[in-house]
mmCIF file with all atom_site columns, C-alpha atoms in Angstrom:
data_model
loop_
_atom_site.group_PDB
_atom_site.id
_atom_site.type_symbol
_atom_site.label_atom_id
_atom_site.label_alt_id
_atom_site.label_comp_id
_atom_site.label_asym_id
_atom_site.label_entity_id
_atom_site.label_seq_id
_atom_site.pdbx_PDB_ins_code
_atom_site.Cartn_x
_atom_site.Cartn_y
_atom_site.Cartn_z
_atom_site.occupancy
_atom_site.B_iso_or_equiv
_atom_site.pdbx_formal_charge
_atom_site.auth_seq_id
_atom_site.auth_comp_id
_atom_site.auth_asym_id
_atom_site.auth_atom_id
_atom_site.pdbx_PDB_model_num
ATOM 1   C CA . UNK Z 1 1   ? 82.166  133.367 64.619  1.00 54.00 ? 1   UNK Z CA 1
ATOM 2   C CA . UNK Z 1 2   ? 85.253  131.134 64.999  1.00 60.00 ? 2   UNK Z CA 1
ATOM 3   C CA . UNK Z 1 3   ? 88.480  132.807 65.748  1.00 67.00 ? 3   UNK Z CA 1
ATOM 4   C CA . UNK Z 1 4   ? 91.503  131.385 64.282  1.00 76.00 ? 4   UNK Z CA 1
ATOM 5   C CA . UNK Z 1 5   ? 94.673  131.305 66.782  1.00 76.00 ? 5   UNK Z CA 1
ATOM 6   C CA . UNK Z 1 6   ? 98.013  129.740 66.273  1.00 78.00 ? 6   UNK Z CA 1
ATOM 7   C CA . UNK Z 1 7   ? 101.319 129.269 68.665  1.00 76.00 ? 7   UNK Z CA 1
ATOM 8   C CA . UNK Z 1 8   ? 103.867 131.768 67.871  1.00 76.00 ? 8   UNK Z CA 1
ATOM 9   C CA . UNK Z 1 9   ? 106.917 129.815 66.459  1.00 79.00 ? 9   UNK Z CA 1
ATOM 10  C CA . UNK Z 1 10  ? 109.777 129.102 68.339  1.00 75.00 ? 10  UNK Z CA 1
ATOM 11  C CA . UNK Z 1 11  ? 112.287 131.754 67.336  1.00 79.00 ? 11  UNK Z CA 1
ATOM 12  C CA . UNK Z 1 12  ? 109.802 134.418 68.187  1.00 81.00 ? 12  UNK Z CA 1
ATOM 13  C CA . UNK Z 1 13  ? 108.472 133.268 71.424  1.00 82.00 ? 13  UNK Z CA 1
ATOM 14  C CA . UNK Z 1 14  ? 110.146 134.646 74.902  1.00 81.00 ? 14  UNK Z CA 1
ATOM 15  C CA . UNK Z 1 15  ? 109.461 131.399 76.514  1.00 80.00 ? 15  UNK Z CA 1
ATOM 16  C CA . UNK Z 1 16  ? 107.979 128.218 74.933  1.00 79.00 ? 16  UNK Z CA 1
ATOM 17  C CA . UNK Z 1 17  ? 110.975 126.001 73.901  1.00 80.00 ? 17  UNK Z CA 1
ATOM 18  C CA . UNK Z 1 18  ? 113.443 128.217 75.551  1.00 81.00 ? 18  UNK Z CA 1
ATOM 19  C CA . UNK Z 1 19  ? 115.289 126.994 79.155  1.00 85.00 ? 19  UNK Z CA 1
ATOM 20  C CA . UNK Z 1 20  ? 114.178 128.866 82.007  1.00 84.00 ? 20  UNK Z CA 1
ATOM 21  C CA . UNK Z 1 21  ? 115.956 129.065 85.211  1.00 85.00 ? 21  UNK Z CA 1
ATOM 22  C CA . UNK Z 1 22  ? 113.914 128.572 88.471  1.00 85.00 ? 22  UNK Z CA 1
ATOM 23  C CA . UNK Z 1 23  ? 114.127 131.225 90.633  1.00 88.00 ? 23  UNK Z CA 1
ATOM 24  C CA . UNK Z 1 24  ? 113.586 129.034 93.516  1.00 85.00 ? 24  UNK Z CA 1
ATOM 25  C CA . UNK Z 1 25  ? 116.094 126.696 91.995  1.00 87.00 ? 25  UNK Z CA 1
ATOM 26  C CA . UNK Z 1 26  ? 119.008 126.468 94.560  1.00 91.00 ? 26  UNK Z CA 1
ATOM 27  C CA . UNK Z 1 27  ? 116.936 127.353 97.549  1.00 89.00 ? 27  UNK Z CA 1
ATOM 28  C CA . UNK Z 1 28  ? 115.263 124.020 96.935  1.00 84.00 ? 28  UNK Z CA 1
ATOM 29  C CA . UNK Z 1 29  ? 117.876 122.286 96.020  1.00 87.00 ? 29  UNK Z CA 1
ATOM 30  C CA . UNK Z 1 30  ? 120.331 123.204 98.786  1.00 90.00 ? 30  UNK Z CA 1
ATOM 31  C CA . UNK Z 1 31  ? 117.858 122.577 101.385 1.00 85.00 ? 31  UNK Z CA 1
ATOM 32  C CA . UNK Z 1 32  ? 117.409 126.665 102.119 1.00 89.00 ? 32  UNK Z CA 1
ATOM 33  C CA . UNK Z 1 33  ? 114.346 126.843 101.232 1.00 85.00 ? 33  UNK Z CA 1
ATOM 34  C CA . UNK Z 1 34  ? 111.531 127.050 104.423 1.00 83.00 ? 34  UNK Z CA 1
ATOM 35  C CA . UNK Z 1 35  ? 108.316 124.884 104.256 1.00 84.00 ? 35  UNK Z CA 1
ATOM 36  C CA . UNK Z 1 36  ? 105.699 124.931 106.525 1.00 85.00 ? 36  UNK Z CA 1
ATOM 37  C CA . UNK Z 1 37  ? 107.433 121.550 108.755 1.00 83.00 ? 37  UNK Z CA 1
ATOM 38  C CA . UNK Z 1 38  ? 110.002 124.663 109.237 1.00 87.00 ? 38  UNK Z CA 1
ATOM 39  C CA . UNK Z 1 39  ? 108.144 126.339 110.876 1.00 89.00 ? 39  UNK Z CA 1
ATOM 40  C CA . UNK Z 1 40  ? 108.254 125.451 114.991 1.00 89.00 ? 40  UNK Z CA 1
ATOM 41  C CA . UNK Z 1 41  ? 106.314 127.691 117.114 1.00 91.00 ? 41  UNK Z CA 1
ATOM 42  C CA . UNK Z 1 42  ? 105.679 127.909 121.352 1.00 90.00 ? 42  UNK Z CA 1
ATOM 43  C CA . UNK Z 1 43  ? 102.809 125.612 122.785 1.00 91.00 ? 43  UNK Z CA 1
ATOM 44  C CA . UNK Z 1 44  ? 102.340 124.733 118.937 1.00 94.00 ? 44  UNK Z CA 1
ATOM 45  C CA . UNK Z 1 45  ? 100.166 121.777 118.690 1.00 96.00 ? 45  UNK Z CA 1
ATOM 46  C CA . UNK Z 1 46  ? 100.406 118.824 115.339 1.00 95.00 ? 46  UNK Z CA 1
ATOM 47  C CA . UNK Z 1 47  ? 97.292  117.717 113.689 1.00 95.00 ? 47  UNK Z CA 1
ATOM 48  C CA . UNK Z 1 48  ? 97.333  114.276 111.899 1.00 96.00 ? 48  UNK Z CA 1
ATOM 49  C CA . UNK Z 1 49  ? 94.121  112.985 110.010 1.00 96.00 ? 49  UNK Z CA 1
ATOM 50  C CA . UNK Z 1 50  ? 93.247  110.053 109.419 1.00 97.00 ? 50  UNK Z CA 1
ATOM 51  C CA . UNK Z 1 51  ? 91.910  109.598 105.967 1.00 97.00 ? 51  UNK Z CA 1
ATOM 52  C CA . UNK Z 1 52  ? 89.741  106.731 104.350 1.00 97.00 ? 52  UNK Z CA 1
ATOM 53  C CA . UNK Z 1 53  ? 91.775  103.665 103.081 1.00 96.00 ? 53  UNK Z CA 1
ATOM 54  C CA . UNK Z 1 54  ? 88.838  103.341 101.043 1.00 96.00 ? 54  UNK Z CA 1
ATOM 55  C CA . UNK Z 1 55  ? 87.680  105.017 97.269  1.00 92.00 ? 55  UNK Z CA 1
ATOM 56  C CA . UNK Z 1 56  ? 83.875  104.040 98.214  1.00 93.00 ? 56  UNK Z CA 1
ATOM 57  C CA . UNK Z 1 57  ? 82.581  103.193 101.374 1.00 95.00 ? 57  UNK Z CA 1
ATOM 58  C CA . UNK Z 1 58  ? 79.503  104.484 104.016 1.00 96.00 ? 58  UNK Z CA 1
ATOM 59  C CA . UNK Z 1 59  ? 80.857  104.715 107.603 1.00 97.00 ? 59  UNK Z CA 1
ATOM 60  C CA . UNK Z 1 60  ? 79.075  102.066 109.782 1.00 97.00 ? 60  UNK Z CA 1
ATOM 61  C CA . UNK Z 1 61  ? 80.521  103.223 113.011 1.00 97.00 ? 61  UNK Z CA 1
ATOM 62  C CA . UNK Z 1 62  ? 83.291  105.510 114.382 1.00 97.00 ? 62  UNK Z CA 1
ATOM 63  C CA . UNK Z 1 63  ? 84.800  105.699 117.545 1.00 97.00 ? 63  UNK Z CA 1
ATOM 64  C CA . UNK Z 1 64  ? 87.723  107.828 119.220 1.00 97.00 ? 64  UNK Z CA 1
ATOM 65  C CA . UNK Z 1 65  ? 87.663  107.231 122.699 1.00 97.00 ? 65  UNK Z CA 1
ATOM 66  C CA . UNK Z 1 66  ? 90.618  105.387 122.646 1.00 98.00 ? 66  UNK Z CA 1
ATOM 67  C CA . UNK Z 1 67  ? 92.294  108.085 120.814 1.00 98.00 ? 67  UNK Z CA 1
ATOM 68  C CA . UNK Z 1 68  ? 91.333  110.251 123.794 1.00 97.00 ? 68  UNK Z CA 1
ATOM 69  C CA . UNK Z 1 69  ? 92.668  108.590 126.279 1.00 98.00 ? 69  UNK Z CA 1
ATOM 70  C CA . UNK Z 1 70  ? 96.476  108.677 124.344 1.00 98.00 ? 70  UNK Z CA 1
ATOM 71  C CA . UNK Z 1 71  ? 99.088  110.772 126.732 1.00 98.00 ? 71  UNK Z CA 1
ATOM 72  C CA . UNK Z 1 72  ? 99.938  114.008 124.727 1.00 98.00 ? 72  UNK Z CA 1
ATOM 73  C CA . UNK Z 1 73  ? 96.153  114.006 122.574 1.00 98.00 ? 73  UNK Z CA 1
ATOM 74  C CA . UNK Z 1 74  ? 94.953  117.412 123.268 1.00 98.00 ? 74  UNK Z CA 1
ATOM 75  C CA . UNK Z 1 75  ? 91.538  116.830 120.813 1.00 98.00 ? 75  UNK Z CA 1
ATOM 76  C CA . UNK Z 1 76  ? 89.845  114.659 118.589 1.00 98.00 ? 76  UNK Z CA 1
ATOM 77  C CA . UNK Z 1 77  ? 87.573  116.205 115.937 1.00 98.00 ? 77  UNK Z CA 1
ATOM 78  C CA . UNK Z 1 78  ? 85.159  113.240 113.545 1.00 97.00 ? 78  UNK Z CA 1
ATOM 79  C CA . UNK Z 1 79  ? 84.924  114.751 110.488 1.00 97.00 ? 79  UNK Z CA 1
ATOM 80  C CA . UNK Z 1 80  ? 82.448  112.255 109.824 1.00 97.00 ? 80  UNK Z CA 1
ATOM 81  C CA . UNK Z 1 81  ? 79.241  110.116 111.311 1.00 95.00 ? 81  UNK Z CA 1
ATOM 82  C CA . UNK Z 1 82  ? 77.930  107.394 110.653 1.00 95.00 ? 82  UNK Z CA 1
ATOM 83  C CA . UNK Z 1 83  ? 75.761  107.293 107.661 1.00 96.00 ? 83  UNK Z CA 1
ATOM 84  C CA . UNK Z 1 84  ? 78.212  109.079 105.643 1.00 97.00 ? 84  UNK Z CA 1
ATOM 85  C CA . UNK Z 1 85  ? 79.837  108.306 102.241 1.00 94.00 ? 85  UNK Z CA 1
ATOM 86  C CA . UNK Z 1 86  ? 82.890  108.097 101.355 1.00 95.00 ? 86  UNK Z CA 1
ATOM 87  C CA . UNK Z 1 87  ? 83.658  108.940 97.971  1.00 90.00 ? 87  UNK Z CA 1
ATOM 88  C CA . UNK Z 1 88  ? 87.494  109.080 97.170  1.00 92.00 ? 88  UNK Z CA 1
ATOM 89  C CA . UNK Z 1 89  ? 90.231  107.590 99.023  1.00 94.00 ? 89  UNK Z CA 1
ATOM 90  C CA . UNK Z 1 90  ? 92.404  109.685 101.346 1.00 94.00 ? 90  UNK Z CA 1
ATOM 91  C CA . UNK Z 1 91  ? 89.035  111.682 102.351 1.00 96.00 ? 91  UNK Z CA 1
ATOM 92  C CA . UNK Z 1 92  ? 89.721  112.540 105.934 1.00 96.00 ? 92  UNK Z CA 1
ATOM 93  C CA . UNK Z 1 93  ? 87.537  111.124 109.169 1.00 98.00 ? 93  UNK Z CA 1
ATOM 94  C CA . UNK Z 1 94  ? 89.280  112.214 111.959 1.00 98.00 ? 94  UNK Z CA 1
ATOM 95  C CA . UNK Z 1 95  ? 91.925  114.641 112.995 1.00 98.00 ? 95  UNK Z CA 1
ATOM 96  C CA . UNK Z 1 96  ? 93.566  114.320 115.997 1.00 98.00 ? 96  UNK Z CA 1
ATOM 97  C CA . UNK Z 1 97  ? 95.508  117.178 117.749 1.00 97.00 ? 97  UNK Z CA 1
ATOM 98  C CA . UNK Z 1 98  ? 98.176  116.389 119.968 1.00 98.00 ? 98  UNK Z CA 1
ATOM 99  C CA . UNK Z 1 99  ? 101.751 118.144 121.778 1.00 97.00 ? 99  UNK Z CA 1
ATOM 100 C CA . UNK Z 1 100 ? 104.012 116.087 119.474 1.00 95.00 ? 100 UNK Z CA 1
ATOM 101 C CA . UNK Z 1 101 ? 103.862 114.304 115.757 1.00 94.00 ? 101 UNK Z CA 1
ATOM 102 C CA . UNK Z 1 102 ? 104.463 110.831 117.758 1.00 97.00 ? 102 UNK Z CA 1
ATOM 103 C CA . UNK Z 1 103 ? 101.519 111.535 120.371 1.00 98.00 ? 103 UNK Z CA 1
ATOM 104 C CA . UNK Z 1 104 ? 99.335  112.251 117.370 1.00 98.00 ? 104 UNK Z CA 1
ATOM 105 C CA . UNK Z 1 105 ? 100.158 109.426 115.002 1.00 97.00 ? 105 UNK Z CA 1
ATOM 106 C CA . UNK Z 1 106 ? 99.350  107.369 118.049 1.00 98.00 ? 106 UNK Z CA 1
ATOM 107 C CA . UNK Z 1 107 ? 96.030  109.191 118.627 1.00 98.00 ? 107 UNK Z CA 1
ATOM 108 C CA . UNK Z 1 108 ? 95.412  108.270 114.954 1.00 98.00 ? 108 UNK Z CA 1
ATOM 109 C CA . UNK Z 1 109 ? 96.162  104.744 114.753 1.00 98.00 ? 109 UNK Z CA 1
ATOM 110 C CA . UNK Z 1 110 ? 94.081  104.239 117.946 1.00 98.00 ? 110 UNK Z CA 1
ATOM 111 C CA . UNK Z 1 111 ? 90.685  105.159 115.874 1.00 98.00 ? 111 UNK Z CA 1
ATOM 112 C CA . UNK Z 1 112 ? 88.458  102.503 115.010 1.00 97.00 ? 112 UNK Z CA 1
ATOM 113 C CA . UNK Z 1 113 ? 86.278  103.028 112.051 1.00 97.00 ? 113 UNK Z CA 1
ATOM 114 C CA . UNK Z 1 114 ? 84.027  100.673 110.789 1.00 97.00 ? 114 UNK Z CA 1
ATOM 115 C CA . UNK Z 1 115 ? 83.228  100.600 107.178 1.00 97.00 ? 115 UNK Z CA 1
ATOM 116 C CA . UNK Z 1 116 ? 80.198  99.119  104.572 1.00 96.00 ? 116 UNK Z CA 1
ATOM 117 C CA . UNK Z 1 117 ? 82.117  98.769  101.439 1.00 95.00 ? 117 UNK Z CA 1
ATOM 118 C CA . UNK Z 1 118 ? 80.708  99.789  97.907  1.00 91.00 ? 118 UNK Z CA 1
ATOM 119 C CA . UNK Z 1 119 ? 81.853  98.737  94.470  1.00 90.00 ? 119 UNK Z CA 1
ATOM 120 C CA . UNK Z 1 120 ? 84.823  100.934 93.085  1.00 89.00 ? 120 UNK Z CA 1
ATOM 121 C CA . UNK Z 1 121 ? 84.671  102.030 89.326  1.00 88.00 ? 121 UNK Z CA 1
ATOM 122 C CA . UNK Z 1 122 ? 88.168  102.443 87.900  1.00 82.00 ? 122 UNK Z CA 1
ATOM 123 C CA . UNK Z 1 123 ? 88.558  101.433 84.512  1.00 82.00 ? 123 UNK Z CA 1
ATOM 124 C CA . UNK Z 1 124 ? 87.121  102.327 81.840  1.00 77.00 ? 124 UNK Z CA 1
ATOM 125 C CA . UNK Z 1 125 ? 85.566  98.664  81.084  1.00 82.00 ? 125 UNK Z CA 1
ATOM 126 C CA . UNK Z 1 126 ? 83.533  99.536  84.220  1.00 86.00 ? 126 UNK Z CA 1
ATOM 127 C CA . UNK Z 1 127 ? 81.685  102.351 82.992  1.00 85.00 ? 127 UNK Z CA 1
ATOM 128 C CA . UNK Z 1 128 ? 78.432  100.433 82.045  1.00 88.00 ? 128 UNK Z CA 1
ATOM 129 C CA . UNK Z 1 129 ? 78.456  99.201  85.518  1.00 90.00 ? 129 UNK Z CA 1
ATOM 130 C CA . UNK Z 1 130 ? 79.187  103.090 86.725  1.00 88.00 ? 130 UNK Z CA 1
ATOM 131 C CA . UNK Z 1 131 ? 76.564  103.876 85.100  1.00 88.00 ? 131 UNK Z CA 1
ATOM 132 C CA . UNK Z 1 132 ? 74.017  101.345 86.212  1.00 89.00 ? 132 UNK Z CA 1
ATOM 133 C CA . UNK Z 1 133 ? 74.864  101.817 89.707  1.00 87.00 ? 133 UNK Z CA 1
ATOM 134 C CA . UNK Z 1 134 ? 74.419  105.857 89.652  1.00 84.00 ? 134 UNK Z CA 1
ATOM 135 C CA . UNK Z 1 135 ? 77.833  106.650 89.890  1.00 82.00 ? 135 UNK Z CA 1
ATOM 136 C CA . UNK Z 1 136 ? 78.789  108.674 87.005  1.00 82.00 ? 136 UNK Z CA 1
ATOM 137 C CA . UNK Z 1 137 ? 77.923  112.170 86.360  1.00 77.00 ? 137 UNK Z CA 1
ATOM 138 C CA . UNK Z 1 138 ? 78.734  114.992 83.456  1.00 71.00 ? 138 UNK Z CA 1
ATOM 139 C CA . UNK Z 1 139 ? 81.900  116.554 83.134  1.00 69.00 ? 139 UNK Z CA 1
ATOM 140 C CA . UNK Z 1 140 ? 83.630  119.231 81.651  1.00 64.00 ? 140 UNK Z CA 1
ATOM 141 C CA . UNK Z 1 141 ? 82.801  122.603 81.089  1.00 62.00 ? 141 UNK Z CA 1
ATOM 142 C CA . UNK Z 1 142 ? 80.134  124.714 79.040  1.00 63.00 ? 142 UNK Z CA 1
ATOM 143 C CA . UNK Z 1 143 ? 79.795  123.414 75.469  1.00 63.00 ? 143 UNK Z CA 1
ATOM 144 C CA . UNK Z 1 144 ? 79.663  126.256 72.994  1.00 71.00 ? 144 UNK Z CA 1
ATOM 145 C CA . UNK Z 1 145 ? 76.451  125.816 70.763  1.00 74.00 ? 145 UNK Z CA 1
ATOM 146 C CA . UNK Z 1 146 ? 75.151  128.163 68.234  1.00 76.00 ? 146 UNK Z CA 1
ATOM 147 C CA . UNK Z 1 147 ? 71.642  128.416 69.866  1.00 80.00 ? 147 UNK Z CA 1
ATOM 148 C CA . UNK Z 1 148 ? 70.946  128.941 73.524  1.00 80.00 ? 148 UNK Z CA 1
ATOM 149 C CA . UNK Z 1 149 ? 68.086  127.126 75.151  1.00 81.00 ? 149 UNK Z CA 1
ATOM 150 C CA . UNK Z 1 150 ? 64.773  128.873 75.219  1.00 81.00 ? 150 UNK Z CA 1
ATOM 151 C CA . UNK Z 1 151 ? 63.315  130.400 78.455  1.00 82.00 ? 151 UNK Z CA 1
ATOM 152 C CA . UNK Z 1 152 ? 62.727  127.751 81.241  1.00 81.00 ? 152 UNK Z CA 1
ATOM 153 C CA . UNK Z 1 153 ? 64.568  124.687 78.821  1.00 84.00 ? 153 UNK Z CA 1
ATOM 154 C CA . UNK Z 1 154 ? 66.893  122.459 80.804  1.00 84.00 ? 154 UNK Z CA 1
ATOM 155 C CA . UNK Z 1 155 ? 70.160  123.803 79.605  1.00 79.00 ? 155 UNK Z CA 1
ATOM 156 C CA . UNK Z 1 156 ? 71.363  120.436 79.467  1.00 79.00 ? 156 UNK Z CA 1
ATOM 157 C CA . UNK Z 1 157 ? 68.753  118.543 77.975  1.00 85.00 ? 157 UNK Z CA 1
ATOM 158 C CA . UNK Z 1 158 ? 69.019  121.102 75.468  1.00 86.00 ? 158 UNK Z CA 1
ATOM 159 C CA . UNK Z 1 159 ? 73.089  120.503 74.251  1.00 83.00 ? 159 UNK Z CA 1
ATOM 160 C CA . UNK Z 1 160 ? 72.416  116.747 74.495  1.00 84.00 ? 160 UNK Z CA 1
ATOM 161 C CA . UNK Z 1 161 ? 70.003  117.255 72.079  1.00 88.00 ? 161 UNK Z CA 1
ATOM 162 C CA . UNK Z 1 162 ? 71.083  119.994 70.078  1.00 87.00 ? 162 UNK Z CA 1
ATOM 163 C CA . UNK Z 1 163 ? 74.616  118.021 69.865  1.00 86.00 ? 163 UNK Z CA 1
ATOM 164 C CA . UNK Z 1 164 ? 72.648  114.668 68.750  1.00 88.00 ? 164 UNK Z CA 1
ATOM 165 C CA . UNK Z 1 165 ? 71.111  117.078 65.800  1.00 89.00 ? 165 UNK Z CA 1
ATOM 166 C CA . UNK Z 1 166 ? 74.388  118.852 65.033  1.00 87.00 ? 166 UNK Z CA 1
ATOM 167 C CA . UNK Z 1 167 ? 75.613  114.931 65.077  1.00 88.00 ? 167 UNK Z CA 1
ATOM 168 C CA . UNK Z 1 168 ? 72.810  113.628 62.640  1.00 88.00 ? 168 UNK Z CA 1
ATOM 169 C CA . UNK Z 1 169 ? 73.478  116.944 60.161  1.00 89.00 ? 169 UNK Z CA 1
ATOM 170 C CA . UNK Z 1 170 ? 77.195  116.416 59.996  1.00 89.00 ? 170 UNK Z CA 1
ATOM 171 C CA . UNK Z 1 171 ? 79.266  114.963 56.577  1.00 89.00 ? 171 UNK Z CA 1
ATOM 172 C CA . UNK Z 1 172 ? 81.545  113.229 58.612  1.00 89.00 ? 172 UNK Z CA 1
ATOM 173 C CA . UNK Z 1 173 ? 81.262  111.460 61.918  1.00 87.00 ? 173 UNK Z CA 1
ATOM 174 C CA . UNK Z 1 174 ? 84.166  109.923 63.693  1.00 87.00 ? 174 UNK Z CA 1
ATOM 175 C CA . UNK Z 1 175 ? 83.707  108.477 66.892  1.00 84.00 ? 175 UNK Z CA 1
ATOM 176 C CA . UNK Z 1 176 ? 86.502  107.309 69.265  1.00 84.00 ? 176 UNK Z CA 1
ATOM 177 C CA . UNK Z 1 177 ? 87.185  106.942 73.050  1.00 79.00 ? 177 UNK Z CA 1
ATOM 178 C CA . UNK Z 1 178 ? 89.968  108.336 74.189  1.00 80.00 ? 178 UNK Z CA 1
ATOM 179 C CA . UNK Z 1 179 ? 92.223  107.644 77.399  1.00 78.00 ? 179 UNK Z CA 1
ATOM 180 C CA . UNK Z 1 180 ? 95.393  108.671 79.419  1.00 80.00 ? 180 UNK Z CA 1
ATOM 181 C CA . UNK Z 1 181 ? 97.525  107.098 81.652  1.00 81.00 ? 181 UNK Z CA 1
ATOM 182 C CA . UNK Z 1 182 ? 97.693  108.705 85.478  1.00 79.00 ? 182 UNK Z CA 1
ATOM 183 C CA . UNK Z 1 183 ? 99.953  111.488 85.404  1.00 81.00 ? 183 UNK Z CA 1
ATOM 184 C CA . UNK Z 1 184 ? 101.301 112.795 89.071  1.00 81.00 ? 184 UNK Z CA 1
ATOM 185 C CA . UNK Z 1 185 ? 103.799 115.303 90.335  1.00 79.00 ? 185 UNK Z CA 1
ATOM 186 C CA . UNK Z 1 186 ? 106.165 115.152 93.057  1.00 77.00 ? 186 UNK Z CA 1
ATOM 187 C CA . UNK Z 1 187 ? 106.603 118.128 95.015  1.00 76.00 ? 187 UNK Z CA 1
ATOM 188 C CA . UNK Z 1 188 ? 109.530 118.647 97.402  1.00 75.00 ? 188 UNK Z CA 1
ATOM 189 C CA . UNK Z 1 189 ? 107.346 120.615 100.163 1.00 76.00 ? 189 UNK Z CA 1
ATOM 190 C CA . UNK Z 1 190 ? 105.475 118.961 102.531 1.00 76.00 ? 190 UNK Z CA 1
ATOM 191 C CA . UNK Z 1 191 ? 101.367 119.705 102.461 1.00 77.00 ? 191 UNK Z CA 1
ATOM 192 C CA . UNK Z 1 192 ? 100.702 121.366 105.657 1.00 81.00 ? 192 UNK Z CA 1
ATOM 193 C CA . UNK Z 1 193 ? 99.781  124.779 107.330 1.00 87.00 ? 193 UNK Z CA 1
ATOM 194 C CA . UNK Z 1 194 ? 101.342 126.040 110.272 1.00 90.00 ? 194 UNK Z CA 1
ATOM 195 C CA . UNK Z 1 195 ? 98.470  128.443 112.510 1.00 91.00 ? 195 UNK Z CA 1
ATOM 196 C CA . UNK Z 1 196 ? 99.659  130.627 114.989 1.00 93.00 ? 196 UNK Z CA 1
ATOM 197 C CA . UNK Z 1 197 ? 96.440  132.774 116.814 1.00 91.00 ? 197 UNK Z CA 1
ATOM 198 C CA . UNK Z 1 198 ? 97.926  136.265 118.473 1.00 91.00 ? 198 UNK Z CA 1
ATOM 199 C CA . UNK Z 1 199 ? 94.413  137.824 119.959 1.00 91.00 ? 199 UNK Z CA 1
ATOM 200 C CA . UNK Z 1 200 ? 92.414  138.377 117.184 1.00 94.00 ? 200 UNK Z CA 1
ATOM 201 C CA . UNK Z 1 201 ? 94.587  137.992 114.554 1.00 96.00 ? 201 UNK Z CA 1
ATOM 202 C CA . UNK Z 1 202 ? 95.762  134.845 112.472 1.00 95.00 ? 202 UNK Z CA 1
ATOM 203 C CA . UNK Z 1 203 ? 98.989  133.882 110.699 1.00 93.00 ? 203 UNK Z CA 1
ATOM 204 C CA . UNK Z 1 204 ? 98.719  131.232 108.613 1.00 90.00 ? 204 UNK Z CA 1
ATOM 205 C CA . UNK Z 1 205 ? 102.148 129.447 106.759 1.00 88.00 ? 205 UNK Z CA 1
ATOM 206 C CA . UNK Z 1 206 ? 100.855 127.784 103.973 1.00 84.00 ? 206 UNK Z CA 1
ATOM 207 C CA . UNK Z 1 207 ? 102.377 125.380 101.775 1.00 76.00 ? 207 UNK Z CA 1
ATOM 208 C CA . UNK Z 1 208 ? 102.321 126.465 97.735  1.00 69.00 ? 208 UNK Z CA 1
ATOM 209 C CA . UNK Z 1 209 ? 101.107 123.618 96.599  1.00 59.00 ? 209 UNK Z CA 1
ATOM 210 C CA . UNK Z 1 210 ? 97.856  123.034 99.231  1.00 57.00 ? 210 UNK Z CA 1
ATOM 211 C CA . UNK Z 1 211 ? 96.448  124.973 100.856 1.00 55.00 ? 211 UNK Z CA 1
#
């Protein structure tokens, strides 16, 4: 049974299309506010990563000895092997730990990864090709159907098909394809944690935005 909803109008509502002050506001804006790059601790330690300049790749080799070997590198960590595929750009591969940001950009710049590059599907003219190379899967959540699948059906087998029928039954069908341009937002924080271990017991300062 459908339930019918609808927005409350303007003059009624306590927030949509009225101005709302931030409450963070002028701490951010003065430069009060703390983020986690505020935080500077004893013996603290920076991690950098170095992520994949690639959207599709497999690693062909990795190595970090010469990261090692950079004054001030405390550890390096591969996040990956070889073998392994890279599926968005940015996806990290090593982080390096170091006693200063310099000493650990360093460590990071003096990793050599080798890489076996795959086709990238972008556009939405590519999605045949997606397709016929394996790369596409379903999205979205649950569809609501008015029968369930019966006891050991593929549950989605069963909407594709039960959509095709609803489909094939319907008055009117309009079909379309539908598209938006990237949308980002800025944020004025920086994305990083600060860790500080006292025994047994961790404090983490974690940015809002990622954690």
């Amino acid at each position: 049974m459908a339930v019918e909803y609808s927005w409350p109008s303007k003059d009624k509502s306590q927030a949509i299309g009225k101005r709302v002050k931030r409450l963070d506001g002028l701490a951010k804006s003065t430069g009060a506010a703390k983020y986690t790059y505020d935080v500077n601790l004893k013996d603290q330690l920076i991690a950098k990563g170095l992520g994949s300049p690639h959207a599709s790749c497999t690693i062909k080799s990795i190595d970090t000895s010469a990261a090692e070997k950079v004054p001030g590198v405390v550890d390096v960590l591969a996040l990956k092997k070889t073998g392994d595929k890279i599926e968005f750009q940015g996806d990290l591969i090593v982080v390096v730990a170091a006693e200063s940001e310099g000493a650990a950009r360093e460590g990071v710049a003096a990793c050599k990864v080798e890489y076996d590059m795959q086709p990238v599907f972008v556009k939405d003219s590519d999605l045949a090709a997606a397709k016929a190379a394996g790369r596409t899967s379903s999205g979205g959540g649950k569809v609501q159907l008015e029968k369930e699948p019966a006891a050991g059906e593929n549950a989605d087998d069963f909407a594709a098909k039960e959509i095709e029928r609803l489909l094939k039954d319907s008055a009117h069908v309009v079909e379309a394809e539908y598209g938006i341009d990237a949308i980002t937002h800025c944020c004025l924080e920086p994305h990083g944690t600060t860790l500080s271990w006292d025994g047994g017991k961790l404090t983490a300062y974690l940015s809002t935005q990622n954690v």
